[in-house]
């Protein structure tokens, strides 16, 4: 759930990627820290340790990307600061939980993340 506190979540199974070069490049956690994902009422960010690998403002209209210690990534976009064209978030659930998750998603108030 979005919160006003800065609390990281996630596991080392997370990753970030870029397709800027025309070839997908995946960046997996370096093990330096556990700053995988942080979701607040003001922003959504992946990575950390000086800079976020990916940062999206709460209105989902602007973002930024820089090298993060978490993923050892280069900038994931053409420029460090950018305007967002489209947001697509994916999540996976066990098949046995599918109907339960669909039911929850139909009743939740829209927001920038659902944990």
Coordinates of N, CA and C in Angstrom, one line a residue:
X1 N 0.8 -1.2 0.0 CA 0.0 0.0 0.0 C 0.9 1.2 0.0
X2 N 0.5 2.3 -0.7 CA 1.2 3.5 -0.6 C 1.2 4.1 0.8
X3 N 2.3 4.7 1.2 CA 2.4 5.2 2.5 C 3.2 6.5 2.5
X4 N 3.2 7.3 3.5 CA 4.0 8.5 3.6 C 5.4 8.2 4.1
X5 N 5.6 7.0 4.6 CA 6.9 6.6 5.2 C 7.7 5.9 4.0
X6 N 9.0 6.1 4.1 CA 9.9 5.5 3.1 C 10.3 4.1 3.5
X7 N 9.6 3.1 3.0 CA 9.8 1.7 3.4 C 10.0 0.9 2.2
X8 N 11.2 0.3 2.0 CA 11.4 -0.5 0.9 C 10.8 -1.9 1.0
X9 N 10.4 -2.5 -0.1 CA 9.8 -3.8 -0.1 C 10.5 -4.5 -1.3
X10 N 10.2 -5.8 -1.4 CA 10.6 -6.6 -2.5 C 11.7 -7.6 -2.1
X11 N 12.2 -8.3 -3.1 CA 13.2 -9.4 -2.9 C 14.3 -9.3 -4.0
X12 N 15.3 -10.1 -3.8 CA 16.4 -10.1 -4.8 C 15.9 -10.8 -6.1
X13 N 14.7 -11.2 -6.2 CA 14.1 -11.7 -7.5 C 13.7 -10.6 -8.4
X14 N 13.8 -9.4 -7.9 CA 13.4 -8.2 -8.7 C 14.5 -7.8 -9.7
X15 N 14.1 -7.0 -10.7 CA 15.1 -6.6 -11.7 C 14.6 -5.3 -12.4
X16 N 15.4 -4.6 -13.0 CA 15.0 -3.5 -13.9 C 15.6 -3.8 -15.2
X17 N 15.1 -3.1 -16.3 CA 15.6 -3.4 -17.6 C 15.5 -2.1 -18.4
X18 N 16.2 -2.1 -19.5 CA 16.2 -1.0 -20.5 C 16.2 -1.6 -21.9
X19 N 15.5 -0.9 -22.8 CA 15.5 -1.3 -24.2 C 16.0 -0.1 -25.0
X20 N 16.7 0.8 -24.4 CA 17.1 2.0 -25.1 C 18.0 1.7 -26.3
X21 N 18.8 0.7 -26.2 CA 19.8 0.4 -27.3 C 19.1 -0.5 -28.4
X22 N 17.8 -0.8 -28.2 CA 17.1 -1.6 -29.2 C 17.2 -3.1 -28.8
X23 N 18.1 -3.4 -27.8 CA 18.3 -4.8 -27.3 C 18.0 -4.7 -25.8
X24 N 17.1 -5.5 -25.3 CA 16.8 -5.5 -23.9 C 18.0 -5.9 -23.0
X25 N 18.3 -5.1 -22.0 CA 19.4 -5.3 -21.1 C 18.7 -5.4 -19.7
X26 N 19.0 -6.5 -19.0 CA 18.4 -6.7 -17.7 C 19.5 -6.5 -16.6
X27 N 19.1 -5.7 -15.6 CA 20.0 -5.5 -14.4 C 19.4 -6.1 -13.2
X28 N 20.1 -7.1 -12.7 CA 19.7 -7.8 -11.5 C 20.3 -7.2 -10.2
X29 N 19.8 -7.5 -9.0 CA 20.4 -6.9 -7.8 C 21.9 -7.2 -7.7
X30 N 22.6 -6.3 -7.2 CA 24.1 -6.5 -7.0 C 24.4 -7.1 -5.7
X31 N 23.4 -7.0 -4.7 CA 23.6 -7.5 -3.4 C 24.2 -6.5 -2.4
X32 N 24.4 -5.3 -2.9 CA 25.0 -4.2 -2.1 C 24.0 -3.7 -1.0
X33 N 22.7 -3.7 -1.4 CA 21.6 -3.3 -0.5 C 20.3 -4.0 -0.8
X34 N 19.3 -3.7 -0.1 CA 18.0 -4.3 -0.3 C 16.9 -3.2 -0.7
X35 N 17.3 -2.2 -1.4 CA 16.5 -1.1 -1.8 C 15.8 -1.5 -3.1
X36 N 14.9 -2.4 -3.1 CA 14.3 -2.9 -4.3 C 13.1 -2.0 -4.8
X37 N 12.1 -1.8 -4.0 CA 11.0 -1.0 -4.4 C 10.5 -0.2 -3.3
X38 N 10.2 1.1 -3.5 CA 9.6 1.9 -2.5 C 8.4 2.6 -3.1
X39 N 7.2 2.5 -2.4 CA 6.0 3.1 -2.9 C 5.4 4.0 -1.9
X40 N 5.4 5.3 -2.1 CA 4.8 6.2 -1.2 C 3.6 6.9 -1.8
X41 N 2.9 7.7 -1.1 CA 1.8 8.5 -1.7 C 2.2 9.5 -2.7
X42 N 3.5 9.8 -2.7 CA 4.1 10.8 -3.6 C 4.9 10.3 -4.8
X43 N 5.3 9.0 -4.7 CA 6.1 8.5 -5.8 C 6.2 7.0 -5.7
X44 N 6.7 6.4 -6.8 CA 7.1 5.0 -6.9 C 8.5 4.9 -7.4
X45 N 9.4 4.1 -6.7 CA 10.8 4.1 -7.2 C 11.3 2.7 -7.0
X46 N 12.2 2.4 -7.9 CA 12.9 1.1 -7.9 C 14.4 1.4 -7.7
X47 N 15.1 0.6 -6.9 CA 16.5 0.8 -6.7 C 16.8 1.9 -5.7
X48 N 18.0 2.0 -5.3 CA 18.4 3.1 -4.4 C 19.9 3.0 -4.2
X49 N 20.3 3.8 -3.1 CA 21.7 3.8 -2.8 C 22.4 5.0 -3.5
X50 N 21.8 6.2 -3.2 CA 22.3 7.4 -3.9 C 21.4 7.9 -4.9
X51 N 21.0 7.1 -5.8 CA 20.0 7.4 -6.9 C 19.0 6.3 -7.1
X52 N 17.9 6.6 -7.6 CA 16.9 5.5 -8.0 C 17.2 5.0 -9.4
X53 N 17.1 3.7 -9.6 CA 17.2 3.2 -11.0 C 16.0 3.8 -11.8
X54 N 14.8 3.8 -11.2 CA 13.6 4.3 -11.9 C 12.8 5.0 -10.8
X55 N 12.4 6.2 -11.1 CA 11.5 7.0 -10.2 C 10.4 7.6 -11.1
X56 N 9.1 7.3 -10.6 CA 7.9 7.9 -11.2 C 7.2 8.8 -10.2
X57 N 7.0 10.0 -10.5 CA 6.3 10.9 -9.6 C 4.8 10.4 -9.4
X58 N 4.2 10.9 -8.3 CA 2.9 10.4 -7.9 C 1.8 10.6 -8.9
X59 N 2.0 11.6 -9.8 CA 1.0 11.8 -10.9 C 1.2 10.9 -12.1
X60 N 2.3 10.2 -12.1 CA 2.8 9.3 -13.1 C 3.0 10.0 -14.5
X61 N 3.3 11.3 -14.4 CA 3.5 12.1 -15.6 C 5.0 12.3 -15.9
X62 N 5.8 12.3 -14.9 CA 7.2 12.6 -15.0 C 8.0 11.5 -14.3
X63 N 9.3 11.3 -14.7 CA 10.1 10.3 -14.1 C 11.6 10.7 -14.3
X64 N 12.4 9.8 -13.7 CA 13.8 10.0 -13.8 C 14.5 8.6 -13.7
X65 N 15.7 8.5 -14.2 CA 16.5 7.2 -14.1 C 17.9 7.6 -13.9
X66 N 18.6 6.9 -13.1 CA 20.1 7.1 -12.9 C 20.7 5.8 -12.4
X67 N 22.0 5.8 -12.3 CA 22.7 4.6 -11.8 C 22.3 4.4 -10.4
X68 N 21.9 3.1 -10.0 CA 21.6 2.8 -8.6 C 22.6 1.7 -8.2
X69 N 22.9 1.8 -6.9 CA 23.7 0.7 -6.3 C 23.0 -0.6 -6.3
X70 N 21.7 -0.6 -6.1 CA 20.9 -1.8 -6.0 C 21.1 -2.7 -7.2
X71 N 21.0 -2.1 -8.4 CA 21.0 -2.9 -9.6 C 22.2 -2.7 -10.5
X72 N 23.1 -1.7 -10.1 CA 24.3 -1.5 -10.9 C 24.0 -1.1 -12.3
X73 N 22.8 -0.5 -12.5 CA 22.3 -0.2 -13.9 C 22.9 1.2 -14.4
X74 N 22.8 1.3 -15.7 CA 23.0 2.6 -16.3 C 21.7 3.3 -16.4
X75 N 21.6 4.5 -16.9 CA 20.3 5.2 -17.1 C 19.4 4.3 -17.9
X76 N 18.2 4.1 -17.5 CA 17.2 3.2 -18.2 C 16.4 3.8 -19.3
X77 N 16.6 5.1 -19.4 CA 15.8 5.9 -20.4 C 16.8 6.6 -21.3
X78 N 16.3 7.3 -22.3 CA 17.2 8.1 -23.2 C 17.8 9.3 -22.5
X79 N 17.1 9.9 -21.5 CA 17.6 11.0 -20.7 C 17.3 10.7 -19.3
X80 N 18.1 11.3 -18.3 CA 17.8 11.1 -16.9 C 16.4 11.5 -16.5
X81 N 16.0 12.7 -17.0 CA 14.6 13.1 -16.6 C 13.8 13.0 -17.9
X82 N 12.5 12.6 -17.7 CA 11.7 12.3 -18.9 C 10.2 12.5 -18.5
X83 N 9.4 12.6 -19.6 CA 7.9 12.6 -19.4 C 7.5 11.2 -19.7
X84 N 6.5 10.8 -18.9 CA 6.0 9.4 -19.1 C 5.0 9.3 -20.2
X85 N 5.1 8.4 -21.1 CA 4.2 8.2 -22.2 C 3.1 7.2 -21.8
X86 N 3.6 6.2 -21.1 CA 2.7 5.1 -20.8 C 3.2 4.3 -19.6
X87 N 2.4 3.8 -18.7 CA 2.8 3.0 -17.6 C 2.1 1.7 -17.6
X88 N 2.9 0.6 -17.5 CA 2.4 -0.7 -17.5 C 3.1 -1.5 -16.4
X89 N 2.3 -1.9 -15.4 CA 2.9 -2.7 -14.3 C 2.3 -4.1 -14.3
X90 N 3.2 -5.0 -14.1 CA 2.8 -6.4 -14.1 C 3.1 -7.1 -12.7
X91 N 2.2 -8.0 -12.4 CA 2.4 -8.8 -11.2 C 2.0 -10.2 -11.5
X92 N 2.5 -11.1 -10.7 CA 2.2 -12.5 -10.9 C 1.6 -13.1 -9.6
X93 N 0.6 -13.9 -9.7 CA 0.1 -14.6 -8.6 C 0.0 -16.1 -8.9
X94 N -0.1 -16.9 -7.8 CA -0.3 -18.3 -8.0 C -1.7 -18.5 -8.6
X95 N -1.8 -19.5 -9.5 CA -3.1 -19.8 -10.2 C -4.2 -20.0 -9.2
X96 N -3.9 -20.6 -8.0 CA -4.9 -20.8 -7.0 C -5.4 -19.5 -6.4
X97 N -4.7 -18.4 -6.5 CA -5.1 -17.2 -5.9 C -5.7 -16.2 -6.9
X98 N -5.8 -16.6 -8.2 CA -6.2 -15.7 -9.3 C -7.5 -15.1 -9.0
X99 N -8.5 -15.9 -8.8 CA -9.9 -15.3 -8.6 C -10.0 -14.4 -7.4
X100 N -9.3 -14.7 -6.3 CA -9.2 -13.9 -5.1 C -8.6 -12.5 -5.5
X101 N -7.5 -12.5 -6.2 CA -6.8 -11.3 -6.6 C -7.7 -10.4 -7.5
X102 N -8.4 -11.1 -8.5 CA -9.2 -10.3 -9.4 C -10.4 -9.7 -8.6
X103 N -10.9 -10.4 -7.6 CA -12.0 -9.8 -6.8 C -11.5 -8.6 -6.0
X104 N -10.3 -8.7 -5.4 CA -9.7 -7.6 -4.7 C -9.5 -6.4 -5.6
X105 N -8.9 -6.6 -6.7 CA -8.6 -5.5 -7.7 C -9.9 -4.8 -8.1
X106 N -11.0 -5.5 -8.2 CA -12.3 -4.9 -8.6 C -12.8 -4.0 -7.5
X107 N -12.5 -4.2 -6.3 CA -13.0 -3.4 -5.2 C -12.1 -2.3 -4.6
X108 N -10.8 -2.4 -5.0 CA -9.8 -1.4 -4.5 C -10.0 -0.1 -5.2
X109 N -9.7 1.0 -4.4 CA -9.6 2.3 -5.0 C -8.4 2.4 -5.9
X110 N -8.5 2.9 -7.1 CA -7.3 3.0 -7.9 C -6.2 3.8 -7.2
X111 N -5.0 3.4 -7.5 CA -3.8 4.1 -6.9 C -2.6 3.7 -7.7
X112 N -1.4 4.2 -7.3 CA -0.2 4.0 -8.1 C 0.4 2.6 -7.7
X113 N 0.0 2.0 -6.7 CA 0.5 0.6 -6.5 C -0.3 -0.2 -5.5
X114 N -0.3 -1.4 -5.7 CA -1.1 -2.3 -4.8 C -0.2 -3.4 -4.3
X115 N 0.0 -3.4 -3.0 CA 0.9 -4.5 -2.4 C 0.1 -5.4 -1.5

